[in-house]
mmCIF file of C-alpha atoms in Angstrom:
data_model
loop_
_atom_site.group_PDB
_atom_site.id
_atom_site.type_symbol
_atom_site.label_atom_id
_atom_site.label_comp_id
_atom_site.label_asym_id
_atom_site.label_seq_id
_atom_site.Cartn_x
_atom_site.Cartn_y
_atom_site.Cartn_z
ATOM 1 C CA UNK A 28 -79.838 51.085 -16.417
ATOM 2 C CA UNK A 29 -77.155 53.583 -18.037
ATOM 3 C CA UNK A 30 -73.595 52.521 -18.247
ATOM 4 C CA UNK A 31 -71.253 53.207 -15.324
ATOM 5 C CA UNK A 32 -68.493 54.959 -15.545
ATOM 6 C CA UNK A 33 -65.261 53.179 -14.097
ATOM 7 C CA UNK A 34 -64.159 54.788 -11.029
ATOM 8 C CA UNK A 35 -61.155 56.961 -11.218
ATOM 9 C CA UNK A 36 -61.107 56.432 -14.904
ATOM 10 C CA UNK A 37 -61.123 60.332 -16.828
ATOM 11 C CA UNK A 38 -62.455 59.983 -20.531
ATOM 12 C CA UNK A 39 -62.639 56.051 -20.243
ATOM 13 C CA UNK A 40 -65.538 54.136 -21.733
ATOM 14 C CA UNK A 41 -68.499 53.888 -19.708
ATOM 15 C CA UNK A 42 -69.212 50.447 -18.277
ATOM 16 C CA UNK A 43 -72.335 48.576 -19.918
ATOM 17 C CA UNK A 44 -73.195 44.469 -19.868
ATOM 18 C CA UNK A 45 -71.033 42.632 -22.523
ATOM 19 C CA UNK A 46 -73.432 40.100 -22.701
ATOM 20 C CA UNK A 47 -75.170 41.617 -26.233
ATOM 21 C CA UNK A 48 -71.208 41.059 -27.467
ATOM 22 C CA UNK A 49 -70.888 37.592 -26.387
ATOM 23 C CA UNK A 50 -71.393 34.617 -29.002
ATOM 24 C CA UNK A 51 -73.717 32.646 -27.414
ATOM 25 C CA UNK A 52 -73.581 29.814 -29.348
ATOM 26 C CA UNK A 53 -69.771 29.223 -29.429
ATOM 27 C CA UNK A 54 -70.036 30.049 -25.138
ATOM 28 C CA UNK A 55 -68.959 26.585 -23.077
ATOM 29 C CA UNK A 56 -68.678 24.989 -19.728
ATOM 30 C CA UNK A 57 -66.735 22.018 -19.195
ATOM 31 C CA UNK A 58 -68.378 19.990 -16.320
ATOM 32 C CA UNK A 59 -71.908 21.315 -16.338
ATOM 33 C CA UNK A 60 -74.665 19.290 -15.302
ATOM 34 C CA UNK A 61 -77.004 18.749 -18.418
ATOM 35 C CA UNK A 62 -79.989 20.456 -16.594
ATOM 36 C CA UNK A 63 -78.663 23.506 -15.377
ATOM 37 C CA UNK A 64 -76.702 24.792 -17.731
ATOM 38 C CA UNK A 65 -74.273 27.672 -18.834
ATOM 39 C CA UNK A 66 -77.035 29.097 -20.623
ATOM 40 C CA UNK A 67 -78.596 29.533 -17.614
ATOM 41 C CA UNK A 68 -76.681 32.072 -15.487
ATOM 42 C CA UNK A 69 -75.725 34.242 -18.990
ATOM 43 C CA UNK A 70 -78.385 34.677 -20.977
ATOM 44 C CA UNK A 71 -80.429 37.814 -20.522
ATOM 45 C CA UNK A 72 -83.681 36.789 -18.564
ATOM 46 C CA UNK A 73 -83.021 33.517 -18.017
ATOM 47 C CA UNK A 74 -80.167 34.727 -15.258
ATOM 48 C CA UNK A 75 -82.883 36.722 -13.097
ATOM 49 C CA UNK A 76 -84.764 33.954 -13.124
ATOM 50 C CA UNK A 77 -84.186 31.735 -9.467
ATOM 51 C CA UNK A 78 -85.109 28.576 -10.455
ATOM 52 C CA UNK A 79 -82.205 28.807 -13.307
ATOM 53 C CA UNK A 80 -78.646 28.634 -12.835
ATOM 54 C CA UNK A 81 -75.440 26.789 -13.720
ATOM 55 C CA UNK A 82 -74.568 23.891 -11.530
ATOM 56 C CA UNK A 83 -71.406 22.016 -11.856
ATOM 57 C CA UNK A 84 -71.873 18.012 -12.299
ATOM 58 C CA UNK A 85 -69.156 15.686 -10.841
ATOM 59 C CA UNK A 86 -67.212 17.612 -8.695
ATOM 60 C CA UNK A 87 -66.669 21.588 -7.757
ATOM 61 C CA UNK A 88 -64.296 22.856 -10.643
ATOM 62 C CA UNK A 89 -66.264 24.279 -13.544
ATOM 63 C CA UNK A 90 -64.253 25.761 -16.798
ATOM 64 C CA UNK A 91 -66.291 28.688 -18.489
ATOM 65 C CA UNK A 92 -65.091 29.997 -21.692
ATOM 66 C CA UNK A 93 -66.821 32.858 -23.284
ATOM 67 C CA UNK A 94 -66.151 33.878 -26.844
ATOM 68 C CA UNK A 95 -67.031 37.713 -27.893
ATOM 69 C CA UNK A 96 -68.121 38.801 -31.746
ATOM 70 C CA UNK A 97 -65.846 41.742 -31.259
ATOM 71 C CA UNK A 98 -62.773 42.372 -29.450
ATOM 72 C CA UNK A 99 -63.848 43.820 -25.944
ATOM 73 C CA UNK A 100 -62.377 45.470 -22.958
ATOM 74 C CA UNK A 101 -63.430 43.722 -19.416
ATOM 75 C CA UNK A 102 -62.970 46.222 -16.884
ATOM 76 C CA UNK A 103 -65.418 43.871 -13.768
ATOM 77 C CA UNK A 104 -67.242 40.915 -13.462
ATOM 78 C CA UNK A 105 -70.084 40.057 -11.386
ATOM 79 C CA UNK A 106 -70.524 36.518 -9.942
ATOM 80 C CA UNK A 107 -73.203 35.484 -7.930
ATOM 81 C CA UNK A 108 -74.502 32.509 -6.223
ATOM 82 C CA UNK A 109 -75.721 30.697 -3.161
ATOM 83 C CA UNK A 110 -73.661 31.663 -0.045
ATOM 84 C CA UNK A 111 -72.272 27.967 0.372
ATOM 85 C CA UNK A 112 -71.508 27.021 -3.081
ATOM 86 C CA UNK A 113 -70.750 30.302 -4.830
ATOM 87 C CA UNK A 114 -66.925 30.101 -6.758
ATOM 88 C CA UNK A 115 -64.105 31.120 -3.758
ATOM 89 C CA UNK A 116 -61.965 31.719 -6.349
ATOM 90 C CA UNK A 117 -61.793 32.538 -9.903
ATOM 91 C CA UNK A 118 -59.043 31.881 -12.418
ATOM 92 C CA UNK A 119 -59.236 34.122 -15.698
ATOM 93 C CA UNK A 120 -57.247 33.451 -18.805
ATOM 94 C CA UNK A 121 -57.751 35.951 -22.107
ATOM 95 C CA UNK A 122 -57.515 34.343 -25.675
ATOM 96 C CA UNK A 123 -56.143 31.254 -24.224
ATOM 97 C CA UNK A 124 -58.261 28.217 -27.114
ATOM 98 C CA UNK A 125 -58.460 25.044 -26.191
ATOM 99 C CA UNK A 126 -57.976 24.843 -22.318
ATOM 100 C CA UNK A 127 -58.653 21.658 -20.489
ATOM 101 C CA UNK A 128 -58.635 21.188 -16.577
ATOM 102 C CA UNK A 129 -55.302 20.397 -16.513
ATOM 103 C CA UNK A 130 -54.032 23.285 -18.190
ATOM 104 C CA UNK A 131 -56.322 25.594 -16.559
ATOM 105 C CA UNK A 132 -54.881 24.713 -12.738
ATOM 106 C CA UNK A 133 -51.730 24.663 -14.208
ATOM 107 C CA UNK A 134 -51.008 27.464 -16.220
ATOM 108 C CA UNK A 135 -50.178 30.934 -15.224
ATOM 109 C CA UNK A 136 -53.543 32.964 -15.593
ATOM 110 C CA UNK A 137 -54.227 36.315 -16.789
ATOM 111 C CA UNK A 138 -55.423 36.837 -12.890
ATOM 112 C CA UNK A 139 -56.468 35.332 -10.304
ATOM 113 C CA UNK A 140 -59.595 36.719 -8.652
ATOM 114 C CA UNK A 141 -60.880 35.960 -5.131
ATOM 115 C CA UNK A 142 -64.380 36.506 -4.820
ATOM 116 C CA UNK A 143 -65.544 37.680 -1.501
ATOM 117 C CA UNK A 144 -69.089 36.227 0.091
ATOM 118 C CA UNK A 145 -70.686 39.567 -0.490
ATOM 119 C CA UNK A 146 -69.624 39.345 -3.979
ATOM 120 C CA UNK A 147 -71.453 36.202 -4.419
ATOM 121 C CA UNK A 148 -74.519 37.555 -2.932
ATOM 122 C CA UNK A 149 -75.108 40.237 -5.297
ATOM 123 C CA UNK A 150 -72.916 43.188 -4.065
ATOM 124 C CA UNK A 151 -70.703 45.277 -6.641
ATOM 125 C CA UNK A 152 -68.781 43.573 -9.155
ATOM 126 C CA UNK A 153 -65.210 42.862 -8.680
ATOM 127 C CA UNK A 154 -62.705 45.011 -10.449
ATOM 128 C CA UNK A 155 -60.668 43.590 -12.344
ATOM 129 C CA UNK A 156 -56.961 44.491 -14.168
ATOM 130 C CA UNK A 157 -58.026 46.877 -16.337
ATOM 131 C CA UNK A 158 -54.894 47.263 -18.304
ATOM 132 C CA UNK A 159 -54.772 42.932 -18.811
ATOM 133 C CA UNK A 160 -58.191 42.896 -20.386
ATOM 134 C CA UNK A 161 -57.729 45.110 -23.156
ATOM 135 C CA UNK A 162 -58.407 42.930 -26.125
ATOM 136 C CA UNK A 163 -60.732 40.405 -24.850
ATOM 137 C CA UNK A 164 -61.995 37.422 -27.446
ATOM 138 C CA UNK A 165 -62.218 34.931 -25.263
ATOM 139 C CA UNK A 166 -62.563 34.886 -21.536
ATOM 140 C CA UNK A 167 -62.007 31.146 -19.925
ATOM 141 C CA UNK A 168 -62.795 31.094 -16.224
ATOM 142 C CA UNK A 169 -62.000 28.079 -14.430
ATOM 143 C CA UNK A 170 -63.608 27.818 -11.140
ATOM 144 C CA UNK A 171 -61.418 25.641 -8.575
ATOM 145 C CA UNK A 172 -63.540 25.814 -5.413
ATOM 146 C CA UNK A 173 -66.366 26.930 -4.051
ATOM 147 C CA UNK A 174 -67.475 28.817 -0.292
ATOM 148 C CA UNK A 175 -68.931 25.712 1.432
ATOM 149 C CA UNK A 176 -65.691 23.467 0.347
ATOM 150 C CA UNK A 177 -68.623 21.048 -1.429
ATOM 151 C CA UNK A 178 -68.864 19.197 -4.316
ATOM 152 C CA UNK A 179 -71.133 21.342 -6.050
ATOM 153 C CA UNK A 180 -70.322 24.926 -7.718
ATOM 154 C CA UNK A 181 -73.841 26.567 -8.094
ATOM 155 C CA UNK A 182 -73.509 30.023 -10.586
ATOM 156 C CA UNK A 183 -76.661 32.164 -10.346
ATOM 157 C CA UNK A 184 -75.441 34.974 -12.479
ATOM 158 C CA UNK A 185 -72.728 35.873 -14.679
ATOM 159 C CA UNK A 186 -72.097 39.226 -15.659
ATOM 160 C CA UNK A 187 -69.070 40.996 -17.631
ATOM 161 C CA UNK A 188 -68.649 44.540 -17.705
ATOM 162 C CA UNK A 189 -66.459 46.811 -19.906
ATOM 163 C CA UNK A 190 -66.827 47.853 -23.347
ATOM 164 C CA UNK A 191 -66.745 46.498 -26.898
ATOM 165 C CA UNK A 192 -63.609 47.821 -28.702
ATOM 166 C CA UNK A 193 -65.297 50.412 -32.060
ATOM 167 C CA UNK A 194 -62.429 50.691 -34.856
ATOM 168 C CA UNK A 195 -62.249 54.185 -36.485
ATOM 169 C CA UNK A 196 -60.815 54.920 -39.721
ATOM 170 C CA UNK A 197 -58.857 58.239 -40.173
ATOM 171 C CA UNK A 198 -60.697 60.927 -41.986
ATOM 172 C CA UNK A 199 -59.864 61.734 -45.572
ATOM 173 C CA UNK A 200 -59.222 64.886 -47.406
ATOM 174 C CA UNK A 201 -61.719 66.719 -49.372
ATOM 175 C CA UNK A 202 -58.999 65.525 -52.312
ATOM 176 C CA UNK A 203 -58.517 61.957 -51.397
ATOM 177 C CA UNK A 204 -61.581 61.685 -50.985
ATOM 178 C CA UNK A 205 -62.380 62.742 -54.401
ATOM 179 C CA UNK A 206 -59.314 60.599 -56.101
ATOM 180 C CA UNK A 207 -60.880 57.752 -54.300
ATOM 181 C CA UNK A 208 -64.597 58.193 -55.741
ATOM 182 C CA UNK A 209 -63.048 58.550 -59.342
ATOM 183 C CA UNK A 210 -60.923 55.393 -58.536
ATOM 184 C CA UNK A 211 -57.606 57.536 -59.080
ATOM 185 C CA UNK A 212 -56.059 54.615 -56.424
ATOM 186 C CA UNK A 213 -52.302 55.820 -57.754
ATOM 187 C CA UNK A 214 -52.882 59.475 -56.738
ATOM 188 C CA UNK A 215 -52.268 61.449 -59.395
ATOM 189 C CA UNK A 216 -55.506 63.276 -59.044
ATOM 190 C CA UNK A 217 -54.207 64.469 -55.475
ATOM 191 C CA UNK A 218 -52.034 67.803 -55.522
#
């Protein structure tokens, strides 16, 4: 599908999945259960997939954290999941290393999200703080609770959209240019 554009957002980037920009390999979740995975509910295919998701292990809390290969903006995140153990609530931290479960209930977050049941079932993403997630590298989620108040947090799918961050140089004069070809790095060759 083509990116969105954000609502209410004049000359803003269009919306598209991050998930090409995240770094799969250095993507975690503390308290999975070692057959359904974080893997699962992120990478592409694998998420549509029913039989696949991420399920927590010993108790309800799962901590996510998502690392990107380029600095991103976040502007929503979709979050779905069974009605009854889909995350209640999420709790989002950006560039925050090395968070345990602990810190995560403990520190102040970047925001705090509450994810409505027709979230979880598929409806539109939820919005988040645009002007928070600006610079995103890494995204922790911790998940405190889930909708059913059980013991198990159950993640479908897992989707973050915004836009990856593209660094511009400034453009050169015809004579720096020029000075910079003939390695004249002093500028003498520039009137």
């Amino acid at each position: 599908p083509p990116p969105r554009q954000r609502p209410g957002a004049m000359n803003a980037a269009p919306m598209a999945d991050l998930l090409e920009h995240l770094e799969l390999p250095q993507c975690e979740c503390l308290n999975e259960a070692s057959d359904h995975t974080l893997r699962h509910c992120v990478e592409q295919g694998a998420r549509d997939q029913p039989t696949l998701f991420l399920q927590s292990d010993t108790d309800e809390e799962l901590l996510i954290t998502l690392r990107f290969r380029q600095p991103c903006r976040v502007a929503a995140l979709g979050i779905e999941g069974p009605a009854d153990k889909a995350p209640k609530q999420l709790r989002l931290f950006v560039n925050k290393i090395g968070l345990d479960f602990d810190a995560a209930r403990n520190e102040s977050p970047t925001q705090v999200v509450d994810v409505p049941e027709a979230a979880a079932a598929g409806a539109a993403p939820v919005e988040l703080r645009y002007v928070l997630f600006q610079n995103v590298q890494t995204l922790t989620i911790f998940v405190p609770e889930n909708h059913g108040g059980g013991e198990e947090t159950v993640i479908s799918k897992l989707t973050l959209l915004g836009a990856p961050i593209v660094h511009e140089g400034a453009k050169r004069s015809k004579e720096e240019q020029e000075a910079a070809r003939k390695a004249d790095w002093l500028g003498k060759g520039v009137a």
